[in-house]
XYZ file of C-alpha atoms in Angstrom:
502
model
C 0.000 0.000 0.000
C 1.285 3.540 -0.959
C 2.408 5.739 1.703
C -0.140 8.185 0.964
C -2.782 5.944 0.887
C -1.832 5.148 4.218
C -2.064 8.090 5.035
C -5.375 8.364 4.258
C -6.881 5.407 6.080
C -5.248 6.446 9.144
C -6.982 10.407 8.885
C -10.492 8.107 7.962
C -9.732 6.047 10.797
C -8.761 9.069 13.202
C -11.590 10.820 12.292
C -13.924 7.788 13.373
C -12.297 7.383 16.766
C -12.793 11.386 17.325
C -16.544 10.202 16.791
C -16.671 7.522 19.359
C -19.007 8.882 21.687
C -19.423 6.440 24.173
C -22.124 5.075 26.712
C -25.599 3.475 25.853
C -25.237 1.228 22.998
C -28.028 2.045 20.120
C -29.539 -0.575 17.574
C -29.834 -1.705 14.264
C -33.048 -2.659 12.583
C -34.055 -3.012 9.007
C -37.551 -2.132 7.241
C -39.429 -4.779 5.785
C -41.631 -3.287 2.747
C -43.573 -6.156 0.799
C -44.719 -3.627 -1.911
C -43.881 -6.725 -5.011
C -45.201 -9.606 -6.357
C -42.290 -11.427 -6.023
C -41.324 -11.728 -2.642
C -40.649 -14.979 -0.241
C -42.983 -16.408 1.960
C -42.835 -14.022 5.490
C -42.106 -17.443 7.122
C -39.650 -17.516 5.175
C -38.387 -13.945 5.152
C -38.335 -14.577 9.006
C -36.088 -17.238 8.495
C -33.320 -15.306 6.964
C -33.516 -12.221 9.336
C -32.646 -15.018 12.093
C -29.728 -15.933 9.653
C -28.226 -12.878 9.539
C -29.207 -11.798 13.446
C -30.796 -8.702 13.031
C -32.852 -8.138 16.280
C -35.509 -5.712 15.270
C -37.613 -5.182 12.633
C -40.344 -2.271 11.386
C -43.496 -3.803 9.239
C -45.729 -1.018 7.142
C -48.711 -2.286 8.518
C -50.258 -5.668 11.258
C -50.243 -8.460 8.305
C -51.187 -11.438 10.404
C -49.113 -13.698 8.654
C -46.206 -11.710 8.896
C -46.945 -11.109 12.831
C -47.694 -14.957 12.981
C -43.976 -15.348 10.883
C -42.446 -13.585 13.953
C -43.772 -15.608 16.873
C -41.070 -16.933 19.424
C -38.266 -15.300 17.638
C -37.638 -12.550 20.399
C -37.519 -10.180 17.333
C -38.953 -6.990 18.295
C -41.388 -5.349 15.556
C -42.526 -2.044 14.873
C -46.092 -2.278 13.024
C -47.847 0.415 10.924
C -51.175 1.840 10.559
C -51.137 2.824 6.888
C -51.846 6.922 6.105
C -55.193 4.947 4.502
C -56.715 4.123 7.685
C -55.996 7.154 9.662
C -59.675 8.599 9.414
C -60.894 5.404 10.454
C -58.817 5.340 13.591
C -59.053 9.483 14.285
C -62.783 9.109 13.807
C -64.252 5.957 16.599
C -62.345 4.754 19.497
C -64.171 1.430 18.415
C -62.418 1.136 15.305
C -59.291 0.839 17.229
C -60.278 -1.407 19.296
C -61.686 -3.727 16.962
C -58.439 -3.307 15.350
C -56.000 -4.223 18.557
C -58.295 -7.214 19.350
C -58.207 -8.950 15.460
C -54.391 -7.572 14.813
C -52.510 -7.039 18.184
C -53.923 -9.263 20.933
C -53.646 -12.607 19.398
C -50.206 -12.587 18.772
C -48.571 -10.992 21.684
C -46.656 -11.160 23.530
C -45.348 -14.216 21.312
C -44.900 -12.136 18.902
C -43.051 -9.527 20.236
C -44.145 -6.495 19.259
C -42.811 -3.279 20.787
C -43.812 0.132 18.667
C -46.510 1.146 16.392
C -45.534 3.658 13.539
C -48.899 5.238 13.147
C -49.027 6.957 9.540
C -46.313 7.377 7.061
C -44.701 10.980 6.469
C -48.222 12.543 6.890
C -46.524 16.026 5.534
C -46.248 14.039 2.085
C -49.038 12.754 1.999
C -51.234 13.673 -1.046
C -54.722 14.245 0.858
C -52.975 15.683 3.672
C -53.594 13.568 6.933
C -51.921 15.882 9.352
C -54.906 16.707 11.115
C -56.209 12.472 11.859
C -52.540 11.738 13.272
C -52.978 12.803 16.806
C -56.811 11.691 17.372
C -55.372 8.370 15.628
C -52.400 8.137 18.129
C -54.716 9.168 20.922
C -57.019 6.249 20.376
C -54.992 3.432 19.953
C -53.239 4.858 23.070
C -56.475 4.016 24.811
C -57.184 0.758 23.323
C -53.760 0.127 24.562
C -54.322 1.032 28.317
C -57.383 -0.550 28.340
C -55.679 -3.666 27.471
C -52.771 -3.397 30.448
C -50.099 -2.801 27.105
C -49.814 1.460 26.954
C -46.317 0.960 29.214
C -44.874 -2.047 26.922
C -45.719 -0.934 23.329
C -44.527 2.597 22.451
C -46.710 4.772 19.702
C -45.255 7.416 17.243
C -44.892 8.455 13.639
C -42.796 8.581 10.972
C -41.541 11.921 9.139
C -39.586 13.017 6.292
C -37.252 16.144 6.580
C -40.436 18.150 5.065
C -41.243 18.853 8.478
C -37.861 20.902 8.332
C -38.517 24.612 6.790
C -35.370 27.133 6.877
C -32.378 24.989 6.499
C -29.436 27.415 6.257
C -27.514 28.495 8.112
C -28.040 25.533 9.468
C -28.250 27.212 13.290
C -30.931 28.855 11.919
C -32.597 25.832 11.084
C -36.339 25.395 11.952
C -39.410 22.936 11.939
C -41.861 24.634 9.392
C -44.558 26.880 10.681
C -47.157 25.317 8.678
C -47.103 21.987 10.123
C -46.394 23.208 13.924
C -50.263 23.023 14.669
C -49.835 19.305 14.769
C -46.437 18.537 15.719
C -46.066 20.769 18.632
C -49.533 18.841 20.529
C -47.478 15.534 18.881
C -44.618 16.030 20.627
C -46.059 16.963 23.769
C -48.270 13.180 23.448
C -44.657 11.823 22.766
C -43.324 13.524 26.026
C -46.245 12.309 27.873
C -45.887 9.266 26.774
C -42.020 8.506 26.657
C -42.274 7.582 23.015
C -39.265 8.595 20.606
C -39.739 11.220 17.766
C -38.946 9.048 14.116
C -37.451 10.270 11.288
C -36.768 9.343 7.957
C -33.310 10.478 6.681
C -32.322 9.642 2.708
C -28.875 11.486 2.155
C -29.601 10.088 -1.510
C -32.362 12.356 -2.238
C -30.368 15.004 -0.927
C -27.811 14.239 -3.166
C -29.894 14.356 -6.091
C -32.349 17.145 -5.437
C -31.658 19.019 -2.839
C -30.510 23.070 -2.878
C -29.653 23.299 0.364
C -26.783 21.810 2.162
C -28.387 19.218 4.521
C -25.971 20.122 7.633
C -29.203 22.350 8.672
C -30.534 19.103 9.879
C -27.503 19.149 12.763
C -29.730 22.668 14.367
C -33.229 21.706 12.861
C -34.991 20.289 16.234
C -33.319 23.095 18.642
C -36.047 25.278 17.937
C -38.358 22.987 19.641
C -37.591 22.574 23.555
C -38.437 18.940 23.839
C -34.862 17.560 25.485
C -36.509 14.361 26.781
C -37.457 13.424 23.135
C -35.600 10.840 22.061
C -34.661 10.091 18.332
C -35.157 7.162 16.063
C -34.267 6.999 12.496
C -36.538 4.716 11.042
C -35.366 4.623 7.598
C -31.787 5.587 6.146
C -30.353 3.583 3.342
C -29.116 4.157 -0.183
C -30.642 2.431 -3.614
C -28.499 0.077 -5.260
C -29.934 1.065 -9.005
C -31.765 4.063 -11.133
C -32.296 5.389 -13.832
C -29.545 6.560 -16.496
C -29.735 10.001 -14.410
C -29.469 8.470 -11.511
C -25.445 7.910 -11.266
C -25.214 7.699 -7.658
C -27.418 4.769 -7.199
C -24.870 2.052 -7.509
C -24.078 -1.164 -5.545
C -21.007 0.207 -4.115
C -22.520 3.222 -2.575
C -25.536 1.256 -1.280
C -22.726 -0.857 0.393
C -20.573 2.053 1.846
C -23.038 4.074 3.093
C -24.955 1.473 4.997
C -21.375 -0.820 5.730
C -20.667 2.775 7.413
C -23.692 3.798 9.173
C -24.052 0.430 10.736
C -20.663 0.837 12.013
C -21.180 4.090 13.669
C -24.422 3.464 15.236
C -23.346 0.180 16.733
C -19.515 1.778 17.412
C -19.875 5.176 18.081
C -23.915 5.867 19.732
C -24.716 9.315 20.244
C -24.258 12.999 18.276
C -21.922 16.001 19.006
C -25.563 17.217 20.364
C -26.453 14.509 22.654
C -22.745 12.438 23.605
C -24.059 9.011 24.282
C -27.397 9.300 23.498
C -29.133 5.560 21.798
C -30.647 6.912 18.478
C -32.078 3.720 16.856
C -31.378 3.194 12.931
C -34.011 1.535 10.822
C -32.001 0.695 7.581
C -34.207 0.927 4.372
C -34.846 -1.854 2.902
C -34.600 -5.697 3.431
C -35.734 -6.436 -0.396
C -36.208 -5.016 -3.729
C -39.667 -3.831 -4.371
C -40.653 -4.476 -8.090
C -44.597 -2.756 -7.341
C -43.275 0.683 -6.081
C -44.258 3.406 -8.153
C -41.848 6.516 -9.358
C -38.486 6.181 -10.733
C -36.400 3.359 -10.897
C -34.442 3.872 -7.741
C -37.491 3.519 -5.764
C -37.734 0.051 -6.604
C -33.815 -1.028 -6.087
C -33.508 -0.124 -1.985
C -32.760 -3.414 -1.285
C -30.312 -5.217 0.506
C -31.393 -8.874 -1.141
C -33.270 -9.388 -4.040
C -36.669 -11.794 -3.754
C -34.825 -14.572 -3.862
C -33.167 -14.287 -1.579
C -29.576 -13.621 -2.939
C -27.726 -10.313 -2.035
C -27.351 -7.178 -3.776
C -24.476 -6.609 -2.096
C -22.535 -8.576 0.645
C -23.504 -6.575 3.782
C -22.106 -6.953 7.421
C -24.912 -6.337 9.264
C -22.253 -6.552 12.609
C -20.623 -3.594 12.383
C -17.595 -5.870 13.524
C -15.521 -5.477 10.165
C -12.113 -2.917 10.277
C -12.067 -3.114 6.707
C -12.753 0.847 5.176
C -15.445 0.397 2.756
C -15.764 3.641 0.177
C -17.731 4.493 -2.773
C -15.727 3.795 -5.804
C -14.829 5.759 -8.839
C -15.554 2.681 -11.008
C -18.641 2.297 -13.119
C -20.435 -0.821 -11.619
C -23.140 -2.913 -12.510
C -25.719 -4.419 -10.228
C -25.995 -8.418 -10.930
C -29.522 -9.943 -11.475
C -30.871 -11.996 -8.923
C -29.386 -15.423 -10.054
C -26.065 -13.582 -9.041
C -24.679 -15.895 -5.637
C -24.271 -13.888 -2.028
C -21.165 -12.571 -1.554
C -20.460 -11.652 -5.044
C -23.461 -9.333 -6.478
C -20.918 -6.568 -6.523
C -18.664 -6.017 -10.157
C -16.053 -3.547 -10.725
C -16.137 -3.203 -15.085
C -14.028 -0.417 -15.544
C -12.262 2.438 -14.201
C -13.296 6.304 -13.666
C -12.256 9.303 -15.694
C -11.636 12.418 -14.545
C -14.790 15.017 -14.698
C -14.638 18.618 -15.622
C -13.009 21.060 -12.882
C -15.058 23.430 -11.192
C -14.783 26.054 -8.640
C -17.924 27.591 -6.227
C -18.282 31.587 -5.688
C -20.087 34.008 -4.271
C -23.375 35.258 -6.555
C -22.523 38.779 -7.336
C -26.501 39.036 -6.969
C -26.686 38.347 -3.146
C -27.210 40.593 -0.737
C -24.273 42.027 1.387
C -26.050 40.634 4.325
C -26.699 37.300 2.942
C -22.792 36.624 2.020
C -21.815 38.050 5.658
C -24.108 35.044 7.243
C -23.044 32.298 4.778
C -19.602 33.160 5.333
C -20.069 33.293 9.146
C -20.989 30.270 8.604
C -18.286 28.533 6.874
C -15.903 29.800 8.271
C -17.250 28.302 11.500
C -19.420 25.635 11.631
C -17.995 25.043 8.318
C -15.094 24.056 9.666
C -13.043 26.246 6.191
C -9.960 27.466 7.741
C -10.406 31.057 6.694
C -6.344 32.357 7.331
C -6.086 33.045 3.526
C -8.739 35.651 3.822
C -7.316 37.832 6.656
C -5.113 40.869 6.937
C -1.842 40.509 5.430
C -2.832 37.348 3.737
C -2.944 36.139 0.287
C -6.696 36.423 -0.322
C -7.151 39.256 1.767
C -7.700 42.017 -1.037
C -9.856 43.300 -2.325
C -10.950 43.101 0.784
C -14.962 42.857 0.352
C -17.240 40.238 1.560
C -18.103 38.957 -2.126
C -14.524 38.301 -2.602
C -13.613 36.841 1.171
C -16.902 34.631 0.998
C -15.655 33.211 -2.735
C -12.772 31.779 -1.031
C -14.438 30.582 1.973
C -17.199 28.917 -0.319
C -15.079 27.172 -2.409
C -12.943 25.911 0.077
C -15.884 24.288 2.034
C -16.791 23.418 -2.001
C -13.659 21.132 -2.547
C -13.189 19.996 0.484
C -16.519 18.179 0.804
C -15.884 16.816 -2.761
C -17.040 19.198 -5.445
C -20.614 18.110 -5.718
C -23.152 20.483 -6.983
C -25.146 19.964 -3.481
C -21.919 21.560 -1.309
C -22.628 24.466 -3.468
C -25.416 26.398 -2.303
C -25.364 28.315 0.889
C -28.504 29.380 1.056
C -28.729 30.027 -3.244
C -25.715 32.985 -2.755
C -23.338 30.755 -4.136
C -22.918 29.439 -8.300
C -20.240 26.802 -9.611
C -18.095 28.497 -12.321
C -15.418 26.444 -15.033
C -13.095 29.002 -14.924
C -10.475 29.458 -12.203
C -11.065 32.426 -9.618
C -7.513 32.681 -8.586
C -5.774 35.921 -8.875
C -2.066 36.909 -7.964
C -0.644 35.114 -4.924
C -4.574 33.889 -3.874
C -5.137 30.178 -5.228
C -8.331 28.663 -4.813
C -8.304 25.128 -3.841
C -9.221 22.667 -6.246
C -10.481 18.890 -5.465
C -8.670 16.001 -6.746
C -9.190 14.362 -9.884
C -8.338 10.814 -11.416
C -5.622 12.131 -13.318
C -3.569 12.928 -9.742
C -3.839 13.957 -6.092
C -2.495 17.340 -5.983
C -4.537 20.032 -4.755
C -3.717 23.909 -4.356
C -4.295 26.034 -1.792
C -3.980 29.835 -1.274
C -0.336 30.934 -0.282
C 1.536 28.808 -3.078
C 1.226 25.575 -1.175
C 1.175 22.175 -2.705
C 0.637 18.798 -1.344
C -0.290 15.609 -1.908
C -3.228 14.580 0.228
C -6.848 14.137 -0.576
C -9.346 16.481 1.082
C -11.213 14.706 3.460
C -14.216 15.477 5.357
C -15.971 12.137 6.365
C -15.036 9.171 7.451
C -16.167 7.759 4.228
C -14.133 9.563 1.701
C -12.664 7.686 -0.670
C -9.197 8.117 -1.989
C -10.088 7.835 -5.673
C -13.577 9.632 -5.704
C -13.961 11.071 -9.393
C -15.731 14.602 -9.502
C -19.296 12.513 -9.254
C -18.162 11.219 -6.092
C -20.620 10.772 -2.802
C -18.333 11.403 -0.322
C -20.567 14.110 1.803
C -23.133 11.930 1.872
C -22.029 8.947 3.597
C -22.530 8.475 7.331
C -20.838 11.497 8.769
C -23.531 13.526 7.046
C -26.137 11.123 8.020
C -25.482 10.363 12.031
C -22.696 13.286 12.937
C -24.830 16.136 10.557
C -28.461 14.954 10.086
C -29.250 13.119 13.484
C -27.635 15.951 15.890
C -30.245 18.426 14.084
C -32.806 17.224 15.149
C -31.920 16.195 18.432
C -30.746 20.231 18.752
C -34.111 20.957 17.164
C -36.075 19.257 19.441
C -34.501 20.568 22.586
C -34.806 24.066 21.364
C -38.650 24.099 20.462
């Protein structure tokens, strides 16, 4: 091995022990979706979650085969009340409790059942349901405690980061006003009730949509004063295959960024918010789902395909030392027939992309530039020296100019994705080089060498790295920012700050 890819292994693996929080030790489940035509038996399903030991489990609905599937396992489940019944359940107590005695009652406690996930990101929902999920909750609270089980089977709901509004700076990050009417009386049932606050986090979509930088997420739930809430994730993963357009769904990322995640919830529980504190991961999804509508990374979540083969050969212990990384290969996802263990296949190396730079928009306001580059050059974490007196980038000294640097720097150093170049919609990505004189604006690494340049004439030899996932040869499509760091040390802390500020 090279000396400088030594090199950096040992800053990935420093940065991960920097991470290691400490105390209570958090879990790993996976979801469960059975939205195809194709899928195994749930006795049989049930049969290869034993296989590969995975101890929890979250169900979209209270399928009584499936519940019957998980009987004397000791695998906890979280069931769901589909969006499609909330009206039912807001409307008559009865209808709950018709419910709890045909789904729940029968089967526990040998089937061990331990939350219900009532709706499904209500905010997204089409024929907005915001309004049913509390009476909903509220009543199958009751049928609960009239049944001796309120104490032993927690209630919540699931949300997407919809429910987040302003997302940068990201310490100015808040839940939307729109939807506080219900989740302000939510969280105060979830107080009440010691029930955890569930989230749905997709980096991926991010990636691929998103114009704001998601490290809002890390202040999002301080503007809500609910400390006691505690957070689960209960879906995170990455899609193994899309659409032509969709170059980031690949089999290699799928593996890194969930290889990763499961490492650092198992290895290092807790946020920079909340040291220690369990937060739960849900990863998204046990199977392909060949019925889900949308585009074709919808259906390809997967970690096995319906036969039962792998997608990808994932340690679901979190015990492996090995660094896993996106590559900067094109890659192929097998068909099913493919054997587990080897449904990942390298075809060909990367090229080098066109080089880009990120500046300040000569259109935003003074004001907006002074907070953005506030920003960066704090929580950020750009080391801003260049851009002070007597310093290469200092002049012209204006905060257009001084925020150009600081953007770009953040820019390259996070891996020269589109989606690090945003702050707030005052920054664009130019082609042409913004250096001038003795000031030399950084520029990421391409496939064609590892040097990059940095303001005051200096020139070295080691990648940028900002996450524990960065990969020594990422190309200029590389995923870098969105691998775990962004997902547990920048999206979970959020909303745990979020929550505590409210």
């Amino acid at each position: 091995m090279s000396e400088r890819l030594k090199l950096i292994l040992w800053i990935c693996l420093s940065i991960l022990a920097f991470l290691d929080f400490g105390g209570a030790a958090s879990k790993i489940g996976i979801c469960y979706g059975r939205n195809a035509d194709n899928l195994p038996t749930p006795n049989k399903v049930s049969e290869l979650i034993q296989h590969l030991n995975i101890k929890f489990v979250r169900i979209y609905d209270a399928n009584i085969d499936v519940l019957k599937a998980f009987a004397n396992t000791g695998i906890e489940l979280m069931i769901g009340v589909p969006n499609a019944d909330l009206l039912a359940f807001a409307q008559f107590q009865s209808n709950v409790d018709t419910w709890l005695h045909n789904n729940i009652l029968p089967y526990y406690p040998t089937t061990k059942i331990t939350s219900i996930s009532v709706g499904l990101e209500v905010t997204e929902a089409p024929d907005n349901a915001t309004g049913l999920l509390l009476p909903a909750m509220r009543n199958i609270h009751t049928a609960l405690k009239k049944s001796g089980l309120d104490k032993k089977i927690k209630i919540s709901s699931s949300h997407s980061l919809a429910v987040l509004s302003r997302s940068f700076p990201p310490s100015s990050a808040t839940f939307s006003k729109k939807h506080l009417p219900f989740l302000k009386p939510m969280l105060e049932f979830l107080v009440e009730n010691e029930s955890p606050f569930m989230i749905d986090l997709y980096p991926y979509y991010a990636y691929r949509d998103s114009s704001e930088k998601l490290d809002a997420i890390y202040f999002a739930l301080t503007a809500m004063n609910f400390k006691t809430v505690k957070v689960m994730v209960t879906e995170s993963g990455w899609p193994s295959r899309g659409s032509p357009k969709e170059t980031a769904a690949t089999p290699d990322n799928a593996l890194a960024y969930n290889t990763n995640l499961i490492r650092h919830v198992v290895g290092d529980p807790g946020t920079p918010a909340k040291p220690g504190e369990e937060i739960d991961v849900y990863l998204f999804s046990l199977f392909n789902e060949n019925r889900k509508p949308g585009i074709e990374s919808e259906r390809n979540w997967g970690m096995f395909y319906a036969n039962g083969t792998s997608v990808y050969a994932l340690d679901f212990t979190g015990e492996s030392s090995v660094p896993v990384s996106p590559s900067n290969s094109s890659t192929t996802s097998p068909g099913p027939s493919s054997s587990p263990g080897n449904s990942t296949v390298i075809i060909g190396g990367g090229g080098g992309g066109a080089r880009k730079w990120c500046v300040a928009s000569s259109q935003a306001s003074v004001t907006e530039l002074q907070t953005a580059l506030d920003w960066a050059c704090g929580p950020g974490s750009v080391d801003c020296s260049a851009v002070q007196p007597d310093q290469p980038c200092f002049e012209p000294d204006t905060v257009l100019s001084h925020a150009s640097y600081a953007f770009n720097t953040y820019y390259q150093q996070s891996g020269a994705n589109s989606s690090d170049c945003s702050f707030g919609g005052v920054s664009v990505e130019v082609d042409k080089d913004p250096s001038y004189g003795n000031c030399l604006y950084m520029i990421a690494p391409s496939t064609d060498g590892m040097n990059r340049t940095m303001a005051g004439n200096i020139t070295g030899n080691i990648t940028a790295i900002d996450s524990p996932m960065a990969s020594p040869s990422s190309s200029s499509d590389g995923y870098r920012q969105m691998v775990v760091s962004v997902a547990v040390s920048v999206l979970l802390p959020l909303f745990v700050v979020s929550l505590s500020l409210w």
